[in-house]
CSV table of C-alpha atoms in Angstrom, one decimal:
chain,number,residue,atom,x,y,z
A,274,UNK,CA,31.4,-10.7,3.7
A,275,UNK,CA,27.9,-10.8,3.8
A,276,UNK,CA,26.2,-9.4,0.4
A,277,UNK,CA,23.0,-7.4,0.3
A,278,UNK,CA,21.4,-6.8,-2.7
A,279,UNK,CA,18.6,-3.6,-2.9
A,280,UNK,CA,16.7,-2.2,-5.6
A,281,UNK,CA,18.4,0.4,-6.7
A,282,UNK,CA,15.2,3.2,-6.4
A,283,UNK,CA,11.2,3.1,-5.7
A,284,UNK,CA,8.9,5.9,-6.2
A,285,UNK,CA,6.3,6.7,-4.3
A,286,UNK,CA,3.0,9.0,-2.8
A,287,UNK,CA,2.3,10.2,0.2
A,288,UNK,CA,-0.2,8.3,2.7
A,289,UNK,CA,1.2,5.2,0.9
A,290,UNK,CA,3.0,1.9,2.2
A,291,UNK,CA,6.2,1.4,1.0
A,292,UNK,CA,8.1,-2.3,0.8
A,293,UNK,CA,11.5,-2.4,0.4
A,294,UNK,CA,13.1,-6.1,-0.1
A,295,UNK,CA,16.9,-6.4,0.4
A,296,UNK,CA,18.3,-10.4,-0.1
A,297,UNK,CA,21.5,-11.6,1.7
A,298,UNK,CA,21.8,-15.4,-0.1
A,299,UNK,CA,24.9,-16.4,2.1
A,300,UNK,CA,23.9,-14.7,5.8
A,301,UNK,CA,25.2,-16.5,8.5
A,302,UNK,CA,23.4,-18.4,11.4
A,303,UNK,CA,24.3,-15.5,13.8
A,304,UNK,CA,23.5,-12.4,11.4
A,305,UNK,CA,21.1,-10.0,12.3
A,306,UNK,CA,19.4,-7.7,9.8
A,307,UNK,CA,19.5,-4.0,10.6
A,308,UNK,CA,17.7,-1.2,8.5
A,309,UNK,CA,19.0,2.5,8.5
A,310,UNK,CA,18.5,5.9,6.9
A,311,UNK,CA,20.3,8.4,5.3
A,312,UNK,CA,19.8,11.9,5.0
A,313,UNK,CA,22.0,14.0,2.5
A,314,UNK,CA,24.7,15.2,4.5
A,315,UNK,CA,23.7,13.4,7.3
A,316,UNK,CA,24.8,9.9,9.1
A,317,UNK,CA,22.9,7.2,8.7
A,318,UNK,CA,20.3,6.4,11.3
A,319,UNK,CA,18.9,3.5,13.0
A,320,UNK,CA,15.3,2.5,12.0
A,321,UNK,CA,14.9,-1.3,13.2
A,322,UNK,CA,16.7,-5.0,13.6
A,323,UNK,CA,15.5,-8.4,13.4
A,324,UNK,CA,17.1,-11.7,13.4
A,325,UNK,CA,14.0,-13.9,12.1
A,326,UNK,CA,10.0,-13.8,11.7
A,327,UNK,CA,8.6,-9.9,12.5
A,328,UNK,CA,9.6,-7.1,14.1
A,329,UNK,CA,8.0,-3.6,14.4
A,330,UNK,CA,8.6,-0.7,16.1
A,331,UNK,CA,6.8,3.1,16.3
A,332,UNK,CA,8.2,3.6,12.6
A,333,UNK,CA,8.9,0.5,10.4
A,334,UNK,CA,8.1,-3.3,10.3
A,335,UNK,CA,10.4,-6.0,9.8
A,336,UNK,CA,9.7,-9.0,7.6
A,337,UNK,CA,12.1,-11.9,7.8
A,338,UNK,CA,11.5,-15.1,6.4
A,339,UNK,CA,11.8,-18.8,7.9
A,340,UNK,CA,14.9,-19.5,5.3
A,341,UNK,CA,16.5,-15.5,6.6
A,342,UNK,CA,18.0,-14.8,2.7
A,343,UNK,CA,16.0,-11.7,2.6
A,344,UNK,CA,14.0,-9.7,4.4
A,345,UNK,CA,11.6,-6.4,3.4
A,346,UNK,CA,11.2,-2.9,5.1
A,347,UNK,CA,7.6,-2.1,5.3
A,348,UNK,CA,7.2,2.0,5.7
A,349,UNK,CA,3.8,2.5,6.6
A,350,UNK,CA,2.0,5.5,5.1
A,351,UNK,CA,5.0,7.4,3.8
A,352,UNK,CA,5.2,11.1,3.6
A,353,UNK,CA,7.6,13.6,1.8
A,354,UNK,CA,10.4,13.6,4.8
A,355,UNK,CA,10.8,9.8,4.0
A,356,UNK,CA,12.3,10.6,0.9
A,357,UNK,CA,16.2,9.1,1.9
A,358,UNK,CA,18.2,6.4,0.8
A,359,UNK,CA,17.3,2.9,2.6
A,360,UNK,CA,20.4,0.5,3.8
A,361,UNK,CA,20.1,-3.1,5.1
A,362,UNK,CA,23.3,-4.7,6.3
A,363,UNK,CA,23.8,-8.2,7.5
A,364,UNK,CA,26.3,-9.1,11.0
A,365,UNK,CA,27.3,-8.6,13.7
A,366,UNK,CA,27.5,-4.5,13.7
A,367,UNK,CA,29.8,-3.9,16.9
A,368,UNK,CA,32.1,-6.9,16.9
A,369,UNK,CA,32.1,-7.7,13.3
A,370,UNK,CA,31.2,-4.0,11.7
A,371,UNK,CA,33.7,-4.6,9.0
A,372,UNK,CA,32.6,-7.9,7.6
A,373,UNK,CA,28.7,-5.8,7.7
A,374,UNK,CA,28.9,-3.5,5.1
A,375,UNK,CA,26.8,-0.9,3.5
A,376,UNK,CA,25.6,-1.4,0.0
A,377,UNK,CA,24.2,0.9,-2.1
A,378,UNK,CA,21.1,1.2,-0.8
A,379,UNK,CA,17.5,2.0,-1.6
A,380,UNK,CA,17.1,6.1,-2.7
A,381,UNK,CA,13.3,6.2,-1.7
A,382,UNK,CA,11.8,9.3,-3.1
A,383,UNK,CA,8.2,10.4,-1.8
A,384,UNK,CA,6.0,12.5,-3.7
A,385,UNK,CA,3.2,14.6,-2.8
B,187,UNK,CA,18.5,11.1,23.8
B,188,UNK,CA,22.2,11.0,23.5
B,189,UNK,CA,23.9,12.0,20.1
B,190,UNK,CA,27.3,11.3,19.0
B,191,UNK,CA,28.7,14.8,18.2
B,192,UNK,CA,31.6,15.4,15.6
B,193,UNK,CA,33.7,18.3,15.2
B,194,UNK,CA,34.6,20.6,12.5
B,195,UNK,CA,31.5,20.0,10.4
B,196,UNK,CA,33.7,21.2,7.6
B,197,UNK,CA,37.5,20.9,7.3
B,198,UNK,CA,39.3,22.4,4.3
B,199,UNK,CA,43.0,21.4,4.1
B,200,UNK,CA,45.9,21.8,2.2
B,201,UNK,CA,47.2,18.2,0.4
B,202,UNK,CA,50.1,16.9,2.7
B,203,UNK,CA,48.8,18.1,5.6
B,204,UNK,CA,47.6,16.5,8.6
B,205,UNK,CA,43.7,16.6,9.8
B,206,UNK,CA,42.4,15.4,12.8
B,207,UNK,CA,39.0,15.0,13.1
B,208,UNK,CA,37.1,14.7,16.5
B,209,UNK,CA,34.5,12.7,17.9
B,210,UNK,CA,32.4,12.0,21.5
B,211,UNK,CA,30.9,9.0,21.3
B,212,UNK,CA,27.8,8.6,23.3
B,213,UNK,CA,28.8,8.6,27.2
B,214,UNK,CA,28.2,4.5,28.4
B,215,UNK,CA,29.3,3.3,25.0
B,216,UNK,CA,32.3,1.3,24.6
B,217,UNK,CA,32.3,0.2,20.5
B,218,UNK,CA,33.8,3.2,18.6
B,219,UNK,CA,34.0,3.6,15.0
B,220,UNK,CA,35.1,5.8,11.4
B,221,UNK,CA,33.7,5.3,8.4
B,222,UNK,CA,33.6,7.3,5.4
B,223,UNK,CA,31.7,8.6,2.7
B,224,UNK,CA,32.9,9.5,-0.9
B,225,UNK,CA,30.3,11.9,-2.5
B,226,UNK,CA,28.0,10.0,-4.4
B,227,UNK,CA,29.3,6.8,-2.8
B,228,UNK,CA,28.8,3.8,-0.4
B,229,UNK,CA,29.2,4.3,3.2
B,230,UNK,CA,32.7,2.7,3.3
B,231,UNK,CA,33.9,0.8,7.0
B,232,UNK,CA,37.5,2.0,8.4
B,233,UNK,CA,37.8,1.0,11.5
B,234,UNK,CA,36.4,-0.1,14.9
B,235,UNK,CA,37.6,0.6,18.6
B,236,UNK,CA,37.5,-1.2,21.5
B,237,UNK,CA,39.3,-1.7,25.0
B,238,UNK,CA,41.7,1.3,23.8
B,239,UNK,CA,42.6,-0.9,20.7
B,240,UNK,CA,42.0,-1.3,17.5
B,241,UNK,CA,39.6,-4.5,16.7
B,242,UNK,CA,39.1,-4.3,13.6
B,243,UNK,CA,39.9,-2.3,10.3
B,244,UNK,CA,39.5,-2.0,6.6
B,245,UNK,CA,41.8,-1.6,3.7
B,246,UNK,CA,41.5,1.9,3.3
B,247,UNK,CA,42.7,2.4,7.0
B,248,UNK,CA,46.6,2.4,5.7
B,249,UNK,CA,49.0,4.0,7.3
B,250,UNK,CA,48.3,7.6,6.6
B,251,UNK,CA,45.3,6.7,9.2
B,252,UNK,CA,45.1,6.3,12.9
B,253,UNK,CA,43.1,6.9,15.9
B,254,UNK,CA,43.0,7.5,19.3
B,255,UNK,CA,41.0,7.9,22.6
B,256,UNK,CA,43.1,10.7,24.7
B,257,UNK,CA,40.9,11.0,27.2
B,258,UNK,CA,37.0,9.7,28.7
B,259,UNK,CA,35.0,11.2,26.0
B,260,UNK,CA,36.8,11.8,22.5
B,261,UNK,CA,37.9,9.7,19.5
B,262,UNK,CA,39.9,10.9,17.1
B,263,UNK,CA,40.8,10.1,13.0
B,264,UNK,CA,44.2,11.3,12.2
B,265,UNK,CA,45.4,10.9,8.4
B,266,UNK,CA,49.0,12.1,8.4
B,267,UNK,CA,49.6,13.2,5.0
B,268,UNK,CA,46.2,14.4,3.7
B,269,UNK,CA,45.4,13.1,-0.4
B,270,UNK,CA,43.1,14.4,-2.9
B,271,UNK,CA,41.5,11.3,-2.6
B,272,UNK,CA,40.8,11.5,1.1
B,273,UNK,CA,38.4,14.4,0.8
B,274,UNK,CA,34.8,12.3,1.6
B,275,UNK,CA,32.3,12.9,4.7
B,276,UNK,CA,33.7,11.1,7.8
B,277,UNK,CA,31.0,9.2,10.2
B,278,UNK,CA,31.9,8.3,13.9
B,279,UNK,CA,29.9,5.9,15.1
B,280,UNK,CA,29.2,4.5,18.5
B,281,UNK,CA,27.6,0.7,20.2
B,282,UNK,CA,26.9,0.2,23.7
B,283,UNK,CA,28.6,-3.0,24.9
B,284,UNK,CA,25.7,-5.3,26.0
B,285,UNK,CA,24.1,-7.3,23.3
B,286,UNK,CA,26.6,-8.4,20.8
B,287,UNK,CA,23.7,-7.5,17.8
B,288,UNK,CA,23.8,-3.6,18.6
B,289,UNK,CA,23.4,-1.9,15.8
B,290,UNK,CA,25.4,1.8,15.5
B,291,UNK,CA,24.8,5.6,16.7
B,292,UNK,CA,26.2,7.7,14.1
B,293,UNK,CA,27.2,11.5,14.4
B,294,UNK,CA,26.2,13.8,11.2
B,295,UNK,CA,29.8,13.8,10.0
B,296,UNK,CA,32.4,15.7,9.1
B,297,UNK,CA,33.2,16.9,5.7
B,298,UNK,CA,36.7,17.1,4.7
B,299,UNK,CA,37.9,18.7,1.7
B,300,UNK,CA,41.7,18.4,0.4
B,301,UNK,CA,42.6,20.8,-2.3
């Protein structure tokens, strides 16, 4: 099973960059890294996937290093509706979605 | 864009009894998925769905659990005999086939509450 370890909570203000750093010691050579959020009472949501280097899309950046054991959400210029809880999981989502699992993730919470 | 859309959004049920709870999957996805949520708790894997089979599944996914495609467009969780213990938000979730790396499209849940 491939283990992800989050900080447990980061604070912070709006207009600000936020870094979140998950580490997965024993991913495998064919794990990808995929970020979601979560929403009370809501399903968690896509926000971006990368296997190695950098990837960045219209709402987060990816950073993955050469030896892949962790790899840190960069949320530019947060405001108040970023306030959610963060997940990273490690796999193979649709063929191996049960060996991928969520953690406890990341409660981010944004203040003004 | 397409959402995965789950029905009741609340389900209050009577211990013992059977729920089913209902799910359509994106249209052109073929991956389907249940996952659950105890309140406070991890987002916890049950099972995955694929080819009109079961590809994988979890140990909370017991006997009490099944699921099924009846027709083109839902996917259902049954739990037979409903426990105290099996009151949690329930996630469908939904992959296209292509890429083996595609990550999930989850529905807003279902919250089901066994008294």
């Amino acid at each position: 099973l491939a283990k992800t370890t989050q900080p447990i909570s980061m604070d912070s203000y709006e207009g600000q960059e936020v870094n979140i750093t998950c580490s997965h010691n024993n991913i495998a050579t064919n794990d990808y890294i995929t970020w979601y959020q979560q929403f009370p009472s809501q399903g968690p949501r896509f926000i971006i996937q990368g296997y190695k280097t950098k990837v960045t899309n219209e709402v987060a950046s990816l950073f993955i290093p050469a030896d892949r054991k962790s790899s840190t959400l960069s949320l530019p210029r947060v405001s108040l509706s970023d306030t959610a809880v963060y997940y990273c999981l490690v796999g193979l989502l649709n063929t191996n979605a049960g060996k991928s699992t969520f953690g406890d993730g990341t409660t981010l919470t944004v203040k003004p | 864009e397409p959402e995965v859309t789950q029905t009741p959004s609340h389900q209050v049920t009577q211990m013992g009894q059977e729920v089913i709870l209902r799910c359509v999957p994106i249209s052109n996805h073929l991956y389907f998925y249940w996952y659950r949520q105890i309140l406070g708790q991890k987002v916890e894997f049950l099972v995955s769905f694929y080819n009109n089979e079961i590809s994988e599944k979890s140990e909370i996914f017991d006997d009490q659990f099944s699921v099924e495609r009846p027709d083109g467009s839902n996917f259902t969780l049954k739990i037979r005999s409903t426990k105290l213990e099996d009151s949690a938000m329930y996630f469908c979730a939904s992959t296209p086939r292509g890429q083996i790396n595609q990550p999930q499209h989850f529905g807003d849940g279902t919250r089901l509450s066994i008294l």
